[in-house]
Coordinates of C-alpha atoms in Angstrom, one line a residue:
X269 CA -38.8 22.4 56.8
X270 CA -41.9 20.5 55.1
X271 CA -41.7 19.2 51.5
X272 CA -46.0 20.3 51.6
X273 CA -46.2 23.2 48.8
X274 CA -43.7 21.2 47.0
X275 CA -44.6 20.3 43.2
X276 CA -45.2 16.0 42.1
X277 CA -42.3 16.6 39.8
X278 CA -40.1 17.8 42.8
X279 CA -41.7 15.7 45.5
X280 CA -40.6 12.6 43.2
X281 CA -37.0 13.3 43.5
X282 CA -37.7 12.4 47.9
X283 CA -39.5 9.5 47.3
X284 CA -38.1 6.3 49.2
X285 CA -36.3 3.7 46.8
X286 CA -37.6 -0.1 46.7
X287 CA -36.3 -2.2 49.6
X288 CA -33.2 -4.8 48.4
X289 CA -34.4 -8.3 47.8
X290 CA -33.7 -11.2 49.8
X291 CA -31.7 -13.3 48.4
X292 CA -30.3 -16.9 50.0
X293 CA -26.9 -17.4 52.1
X294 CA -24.1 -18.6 50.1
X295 CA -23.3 -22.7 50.7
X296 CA -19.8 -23.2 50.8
X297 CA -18.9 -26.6 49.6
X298 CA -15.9 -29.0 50.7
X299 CA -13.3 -29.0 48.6
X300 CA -12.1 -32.3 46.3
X301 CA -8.4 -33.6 47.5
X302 CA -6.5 -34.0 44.7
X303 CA -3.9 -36.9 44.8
X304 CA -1.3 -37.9 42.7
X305 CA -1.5 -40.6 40.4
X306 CA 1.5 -42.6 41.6
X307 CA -1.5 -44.8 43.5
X308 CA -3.0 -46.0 40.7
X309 CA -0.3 -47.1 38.5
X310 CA -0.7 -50.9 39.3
X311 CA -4.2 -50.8 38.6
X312 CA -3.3 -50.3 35.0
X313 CA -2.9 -53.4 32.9
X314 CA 0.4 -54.8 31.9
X315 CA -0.4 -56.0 28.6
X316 CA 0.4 -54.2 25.1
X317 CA -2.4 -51.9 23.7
X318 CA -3.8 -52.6 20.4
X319 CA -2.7 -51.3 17.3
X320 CA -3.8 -47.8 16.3
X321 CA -6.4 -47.1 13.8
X322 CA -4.2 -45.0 11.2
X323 CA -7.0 -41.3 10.2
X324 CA -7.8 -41.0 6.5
X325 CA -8.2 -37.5 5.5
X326 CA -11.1 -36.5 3.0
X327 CA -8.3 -35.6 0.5
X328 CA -6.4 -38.8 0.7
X329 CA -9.5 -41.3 0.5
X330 CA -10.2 -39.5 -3.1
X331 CA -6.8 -40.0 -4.7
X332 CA -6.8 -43.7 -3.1
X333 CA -9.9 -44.5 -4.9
X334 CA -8.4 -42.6 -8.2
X335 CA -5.5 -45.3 -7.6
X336 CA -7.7 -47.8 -7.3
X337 CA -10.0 -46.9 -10.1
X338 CA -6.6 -46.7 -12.4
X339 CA -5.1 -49.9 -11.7
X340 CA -8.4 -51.9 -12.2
X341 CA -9.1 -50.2 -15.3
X342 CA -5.3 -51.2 -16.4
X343 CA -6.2 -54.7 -15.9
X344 CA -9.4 -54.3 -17.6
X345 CA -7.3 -52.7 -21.0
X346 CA -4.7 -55.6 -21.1
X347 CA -6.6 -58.0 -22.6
X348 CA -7.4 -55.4 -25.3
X349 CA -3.8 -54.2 -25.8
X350 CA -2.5 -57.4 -26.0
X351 CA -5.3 -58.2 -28.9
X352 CA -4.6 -54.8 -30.4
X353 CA -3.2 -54.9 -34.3
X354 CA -4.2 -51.9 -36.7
X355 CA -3.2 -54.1 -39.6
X356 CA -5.4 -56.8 -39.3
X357 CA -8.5 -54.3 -39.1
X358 CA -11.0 -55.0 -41.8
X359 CA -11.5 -51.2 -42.3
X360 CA -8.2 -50.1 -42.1
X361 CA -7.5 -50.1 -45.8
X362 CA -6.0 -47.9 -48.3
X363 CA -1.7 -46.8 -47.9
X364 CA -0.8 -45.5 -44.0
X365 CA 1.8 -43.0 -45.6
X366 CA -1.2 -40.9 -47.7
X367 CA -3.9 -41.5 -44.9
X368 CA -4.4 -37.9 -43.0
X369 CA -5.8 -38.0 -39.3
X370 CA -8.7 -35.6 -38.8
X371 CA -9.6 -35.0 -35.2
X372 CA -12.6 -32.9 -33.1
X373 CA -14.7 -32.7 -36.4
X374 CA -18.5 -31.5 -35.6
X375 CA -20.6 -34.0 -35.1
X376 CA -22.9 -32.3 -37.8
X377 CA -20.6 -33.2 -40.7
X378 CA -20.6 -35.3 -43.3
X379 CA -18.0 -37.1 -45.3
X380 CA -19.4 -35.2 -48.5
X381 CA -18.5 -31.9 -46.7
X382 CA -15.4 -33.1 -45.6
X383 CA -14.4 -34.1 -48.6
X384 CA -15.0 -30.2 -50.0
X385 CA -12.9 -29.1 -47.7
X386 CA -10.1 -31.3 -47.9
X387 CA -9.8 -31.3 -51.4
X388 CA -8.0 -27.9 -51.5
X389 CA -4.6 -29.7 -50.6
X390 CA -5.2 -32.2 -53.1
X391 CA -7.6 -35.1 -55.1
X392 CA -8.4 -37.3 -52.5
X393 CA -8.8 -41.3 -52.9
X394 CA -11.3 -42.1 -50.1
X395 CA -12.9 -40.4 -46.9
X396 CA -13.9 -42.8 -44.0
X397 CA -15.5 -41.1 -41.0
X398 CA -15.7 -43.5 -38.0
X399 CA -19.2 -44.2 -36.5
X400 CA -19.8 -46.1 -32.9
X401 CA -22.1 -49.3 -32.8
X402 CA -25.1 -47.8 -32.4
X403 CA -23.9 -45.7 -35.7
X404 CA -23.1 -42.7 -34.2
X405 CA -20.1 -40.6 -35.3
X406 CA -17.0 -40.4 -32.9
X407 CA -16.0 -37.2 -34.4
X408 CA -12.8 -38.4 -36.2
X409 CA -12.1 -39.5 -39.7
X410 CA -9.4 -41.0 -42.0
X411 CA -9.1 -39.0 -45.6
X412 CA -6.2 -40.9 -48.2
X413 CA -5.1 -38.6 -50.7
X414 CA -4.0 -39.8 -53.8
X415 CA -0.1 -38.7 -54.1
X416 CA 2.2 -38.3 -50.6
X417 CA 3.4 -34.6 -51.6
X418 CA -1.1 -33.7 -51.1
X419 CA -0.7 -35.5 -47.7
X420 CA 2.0 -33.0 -46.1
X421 CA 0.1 -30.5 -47.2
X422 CA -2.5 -30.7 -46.0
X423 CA -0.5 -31.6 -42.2
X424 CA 1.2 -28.5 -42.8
X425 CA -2.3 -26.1 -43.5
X426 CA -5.1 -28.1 -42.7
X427 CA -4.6 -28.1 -39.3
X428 CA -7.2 -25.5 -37.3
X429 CA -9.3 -25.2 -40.3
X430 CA -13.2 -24.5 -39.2
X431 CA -15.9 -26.8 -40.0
X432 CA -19.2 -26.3 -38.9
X433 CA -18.0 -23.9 -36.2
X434 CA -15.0 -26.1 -35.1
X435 CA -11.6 -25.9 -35.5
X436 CA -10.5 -29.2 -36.4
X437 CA -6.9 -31.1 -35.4
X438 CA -5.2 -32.3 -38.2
X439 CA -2.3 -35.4 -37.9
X440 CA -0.9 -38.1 -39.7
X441 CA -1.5 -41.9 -39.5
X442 CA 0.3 -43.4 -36.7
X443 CA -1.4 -46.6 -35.7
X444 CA 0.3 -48.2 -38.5
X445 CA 3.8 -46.4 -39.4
X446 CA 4.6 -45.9 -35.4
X447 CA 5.7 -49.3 -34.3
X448 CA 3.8 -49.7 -30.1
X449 CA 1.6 -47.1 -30.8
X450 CA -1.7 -47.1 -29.1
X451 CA -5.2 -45.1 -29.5
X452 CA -6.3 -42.8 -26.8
X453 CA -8.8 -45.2 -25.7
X454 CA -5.8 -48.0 -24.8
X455 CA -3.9 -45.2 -22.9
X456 CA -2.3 -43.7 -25.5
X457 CA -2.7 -41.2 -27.9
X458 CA -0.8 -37.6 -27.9
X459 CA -1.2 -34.9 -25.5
X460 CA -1.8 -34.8 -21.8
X461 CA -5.5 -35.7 -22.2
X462 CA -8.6 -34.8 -20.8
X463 CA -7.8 -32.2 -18.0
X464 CA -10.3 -30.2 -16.2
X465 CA -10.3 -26.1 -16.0
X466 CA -7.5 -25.4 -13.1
X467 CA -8.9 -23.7 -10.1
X468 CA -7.8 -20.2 -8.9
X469 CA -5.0 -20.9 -6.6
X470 CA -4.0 -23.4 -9.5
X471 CA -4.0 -20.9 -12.4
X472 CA -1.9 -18.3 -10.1
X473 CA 0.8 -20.7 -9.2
X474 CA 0.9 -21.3 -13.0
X475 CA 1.2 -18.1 -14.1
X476 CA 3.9 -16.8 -11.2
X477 CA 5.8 -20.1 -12.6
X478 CA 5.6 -18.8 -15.5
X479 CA 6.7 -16.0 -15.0
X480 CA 9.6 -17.1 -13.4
X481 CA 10.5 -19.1 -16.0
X482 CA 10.3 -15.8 -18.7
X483 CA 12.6 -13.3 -16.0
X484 CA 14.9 -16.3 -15.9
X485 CA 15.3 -16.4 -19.5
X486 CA 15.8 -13.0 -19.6
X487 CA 18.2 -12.5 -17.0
X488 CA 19.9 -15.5 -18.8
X489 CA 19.6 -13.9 -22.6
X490 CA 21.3 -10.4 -20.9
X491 CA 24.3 -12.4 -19.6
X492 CA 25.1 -13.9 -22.7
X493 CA 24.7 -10.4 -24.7
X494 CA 27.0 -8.5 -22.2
X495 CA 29.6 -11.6 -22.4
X496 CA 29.3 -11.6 -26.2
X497 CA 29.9 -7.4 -26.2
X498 CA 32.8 -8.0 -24.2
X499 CA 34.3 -10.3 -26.3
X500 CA 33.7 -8.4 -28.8
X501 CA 35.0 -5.2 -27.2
X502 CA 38.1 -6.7 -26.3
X503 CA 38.8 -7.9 -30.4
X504 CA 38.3 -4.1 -31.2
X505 CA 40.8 -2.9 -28.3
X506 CA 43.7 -5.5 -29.6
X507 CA 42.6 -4.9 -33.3
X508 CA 43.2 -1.1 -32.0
X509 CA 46.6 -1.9 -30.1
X510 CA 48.0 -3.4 -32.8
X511 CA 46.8 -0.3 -35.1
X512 CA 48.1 1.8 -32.6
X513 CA 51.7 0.4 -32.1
X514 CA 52.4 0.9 -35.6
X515 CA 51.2 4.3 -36.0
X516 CA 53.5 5.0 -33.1
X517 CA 56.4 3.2 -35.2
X518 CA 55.5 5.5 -38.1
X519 CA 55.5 8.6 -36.4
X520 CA 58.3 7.9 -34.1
X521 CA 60.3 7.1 -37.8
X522 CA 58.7 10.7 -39.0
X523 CA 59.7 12.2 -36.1
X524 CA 62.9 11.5 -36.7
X525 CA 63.7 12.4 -40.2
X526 CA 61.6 15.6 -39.1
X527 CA 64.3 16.6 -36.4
X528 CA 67.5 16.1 -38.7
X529 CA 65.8 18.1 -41.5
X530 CA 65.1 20.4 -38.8
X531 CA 68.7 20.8 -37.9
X532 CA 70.2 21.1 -41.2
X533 CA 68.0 23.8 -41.8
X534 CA 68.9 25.8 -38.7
X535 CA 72.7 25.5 -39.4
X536 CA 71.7 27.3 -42.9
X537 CA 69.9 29.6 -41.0
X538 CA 72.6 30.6 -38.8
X539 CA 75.2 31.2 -41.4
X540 CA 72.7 33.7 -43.4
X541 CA 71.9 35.1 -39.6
X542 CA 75.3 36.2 -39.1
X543 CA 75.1 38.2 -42.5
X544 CA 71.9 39.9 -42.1
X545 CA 72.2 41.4 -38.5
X546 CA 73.8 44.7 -39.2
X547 CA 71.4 45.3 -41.8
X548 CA 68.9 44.1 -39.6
X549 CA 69.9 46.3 -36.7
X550 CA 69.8 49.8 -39.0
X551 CA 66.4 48.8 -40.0
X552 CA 64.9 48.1 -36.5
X553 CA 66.7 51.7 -35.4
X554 CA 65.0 54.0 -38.5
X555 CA 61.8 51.6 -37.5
X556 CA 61.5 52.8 -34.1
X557 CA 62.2 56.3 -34.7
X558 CA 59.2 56.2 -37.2
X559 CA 57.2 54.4 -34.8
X560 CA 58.3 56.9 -32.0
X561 CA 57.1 60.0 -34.0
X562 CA 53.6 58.2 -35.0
X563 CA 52.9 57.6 -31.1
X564 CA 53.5 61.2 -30.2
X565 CA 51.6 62.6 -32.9
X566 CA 48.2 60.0 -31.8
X567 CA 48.9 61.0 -28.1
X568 CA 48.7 64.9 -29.3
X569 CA 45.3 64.3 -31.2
X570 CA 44.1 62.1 -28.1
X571 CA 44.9 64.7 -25.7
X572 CA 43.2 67.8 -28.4
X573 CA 39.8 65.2 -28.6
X574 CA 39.1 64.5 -24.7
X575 CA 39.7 69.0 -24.3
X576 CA 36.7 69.6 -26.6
X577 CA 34.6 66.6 -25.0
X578 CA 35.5 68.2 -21.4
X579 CA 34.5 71.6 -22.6
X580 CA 31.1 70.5 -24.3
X581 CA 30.1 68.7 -20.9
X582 CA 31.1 71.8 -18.6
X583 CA 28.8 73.8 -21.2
X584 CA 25.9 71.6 -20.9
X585 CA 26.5 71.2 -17.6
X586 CA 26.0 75.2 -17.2
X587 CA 23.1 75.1 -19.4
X588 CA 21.3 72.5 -17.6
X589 CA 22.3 74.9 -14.8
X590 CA 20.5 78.4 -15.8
X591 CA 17.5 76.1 -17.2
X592 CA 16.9 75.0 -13.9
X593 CA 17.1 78.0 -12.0
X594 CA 14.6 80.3 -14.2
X595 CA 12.4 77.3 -13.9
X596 CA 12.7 77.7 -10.5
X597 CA 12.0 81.6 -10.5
X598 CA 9.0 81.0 -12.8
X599 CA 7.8 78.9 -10.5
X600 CA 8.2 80.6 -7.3
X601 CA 6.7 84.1 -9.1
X602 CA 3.5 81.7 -9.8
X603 CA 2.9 81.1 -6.8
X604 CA 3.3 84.5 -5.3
X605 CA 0.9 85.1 -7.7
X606 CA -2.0 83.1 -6.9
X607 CA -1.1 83.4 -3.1
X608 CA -2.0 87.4 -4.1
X609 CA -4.8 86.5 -5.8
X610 CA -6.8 84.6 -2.9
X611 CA -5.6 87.2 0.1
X612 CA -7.2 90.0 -2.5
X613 CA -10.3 87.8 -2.9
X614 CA -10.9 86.8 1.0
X615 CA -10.8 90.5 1.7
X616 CA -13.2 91.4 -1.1
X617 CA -15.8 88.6 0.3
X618 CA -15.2 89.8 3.6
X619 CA -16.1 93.5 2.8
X620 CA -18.9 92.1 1.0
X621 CA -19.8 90.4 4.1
X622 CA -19.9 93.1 6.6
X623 CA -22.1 95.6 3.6
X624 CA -24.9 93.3 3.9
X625 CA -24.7 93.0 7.6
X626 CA -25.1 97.1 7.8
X627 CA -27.6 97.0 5.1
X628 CA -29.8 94.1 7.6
X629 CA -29.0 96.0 10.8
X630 CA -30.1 99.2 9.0
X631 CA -33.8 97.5 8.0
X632 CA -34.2 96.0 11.1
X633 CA -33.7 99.7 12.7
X634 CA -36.9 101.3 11.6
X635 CA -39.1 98.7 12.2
X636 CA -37.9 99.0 15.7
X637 CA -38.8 102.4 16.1
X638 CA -42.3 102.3 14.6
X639 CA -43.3 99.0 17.0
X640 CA -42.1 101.5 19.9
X641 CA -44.1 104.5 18.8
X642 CA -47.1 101.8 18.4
X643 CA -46.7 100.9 22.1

């Protein structure tokens, strides 16, 4: 059979494929011996290797250089502590016990306006706000008020006040009442001091601590209240026993009495007993013939009542009866009736029927007969 005739669509489905390409014999290369390396251990050197280099992580190399940067700066300050005396400073004047510390003022504000504002607390002696050397403020001052009672306070209320849209830190003199006592820029000071914002993982740690800490407390708080309710529980249940044993000693001593008076009553008893039971036994006799009589007379009526009641529901019963049945005749004569009524009227529509069927035929007759005497 030829493909000629065949479509190019068709005829493209028997075309040849593309002959394979040529492609190189594979080399096989010798394989490497492999040895052990028991040969070679006396060509190794005898002597002790050098000491090892110990790695320093990016972490550790900061907080070494922190160290580093803290001790040298400790040796810078000791010359500085050592010359350090509050009460040989020229402007340290005025008494240490009515001298109020006033910390992260604005740097904005000026002694007049801290003056205003401190004067609430009391009349105040003198206002020093500290300036740097190049007459700058430092944004801390010393206000000495005039009597000791203004002083506390002002400790006691002052502190968080706002000033030029800061809230300021209020504290008393310490440099010369606190014996060793050293300003934040010798090391000391109060408070942590300057610590960055925490980072994430930081700020999580401190709150699940936290936390912690608070269910703790809790957990610790709910022991001590169930203990305490326990103790207490247990005073109420002696308080209770005690109560208890001597009600039972009271009513074990009424008790008592109770049953002898008891018993001297029923020996009265008995004597009168033994006098009043003939009487006693004529009365219950005439009592039950009385009582006899009274329950034959009710029976009689009960018996006369449920007669009539029978008698009524047999009459009903047979009027319900003859109701039924001449509701039943009317009904059956109704229907006999109206079955009457349609048989009479089919046979009067059938009569009618067959009338107009003679009267058609008889028409149709003549005209018959005078189309045959036509033809």
């Amino acid at each position: 059979m030829s493909a000629q005739g065949l479509p190019a669509h068709i005829l493209a489905l028997f075309t040849p494929r593309p002959p394979p390409q040529h492609l190189p014999p594979l080399v096989l290369k010798k394989k490497i011996k492999l040895t052990g390396a028991a040969d070679y251990v006396d060509m190794l050197p005898s002597e002790t290797p050098p000491a090892r280099e110990e790695w320093e992580s990016p972490l550790q190399r900061k907080a070494r250089r922190h160290q580093e940067k803290l001790a040298r700066h400790k040796e810078e300050i000791k010359e500085l502590i050592a010359s350090y005396d509050p009460h040989k400073d020229e402007h340290a004047v005025g008494d240490p016990f009515k001298t109020l510390f006033v910390a992260r003022i604005s740097y904005d504000t000026t002694e007049k306006k801290l003056k205003r504002e401190f004067e609430v607390f009391g009349s105040i002696k003198r206002v020093r706000l500290v300036y740097d050397q190049k007459g700058k403020p430092r944004g801390y001052a010393f206000i000495e008020y005039e009597h000791e009672r203004d002083l506390k306070n002002a400790y006691k209320q002052g502190d968080g006040k706002k000033i030029d849209g800061r809230r300021v830190m209020v504290d008393v003199e310490r440099g010369r009442t606190v014996q060793g006592w050293l300003p934040r820029r010798l090391g000391g000071g109060r408070g942590p001091g300057r610590q960055g914002k925490p980072s994430k993982k930081k700020a999580k740690l401190l709150a699940l601590q936290e936390k912690a800490k608070k269910e703790e407390g809790k957990e610790k708080d709910g022991k001590e209240k169930d203990r305490e309710e326990k103790k207490e529980k247990d005073k109420d249940r002696g308080d209770r026993g005690d109560r208890d044993e001597k009600k039972d000693r009271k009513d074990r001593g009424d008790r008592d009495r109770d049953r002898n008076s008891k018993r001297e009553r029923s020996r009265s008893r008995d004597g009168k007993k033994e006098e009043r039971e003939p009487k006693e036994k004529a009365s219950r006799k005439e009592d039950k013939k009385d009582r006899d009589g009274k329950d034959r007379d009710d029976r009689k009526g009960r018996d006369r009542d449920e007669k009539k009641d029978r008698d009524d529901r047999e009459e009903k019963k047979g009027r319900g009866d003859r109701d039924r049945d001449r509701d039943r005749d009317r009904d059956r004569d109704r229907d006999r009736d109206r079955k009457d009524r349609d048989r009479s009227r089919g046979r009067e529509d059938k009569k009618e029927e067959k009338k107009e069927k003679e009267k058609k035929e008889a028409k149709e007759e003549p005209e018959d007969k005078i189309a045959d005497d036509d033809l």
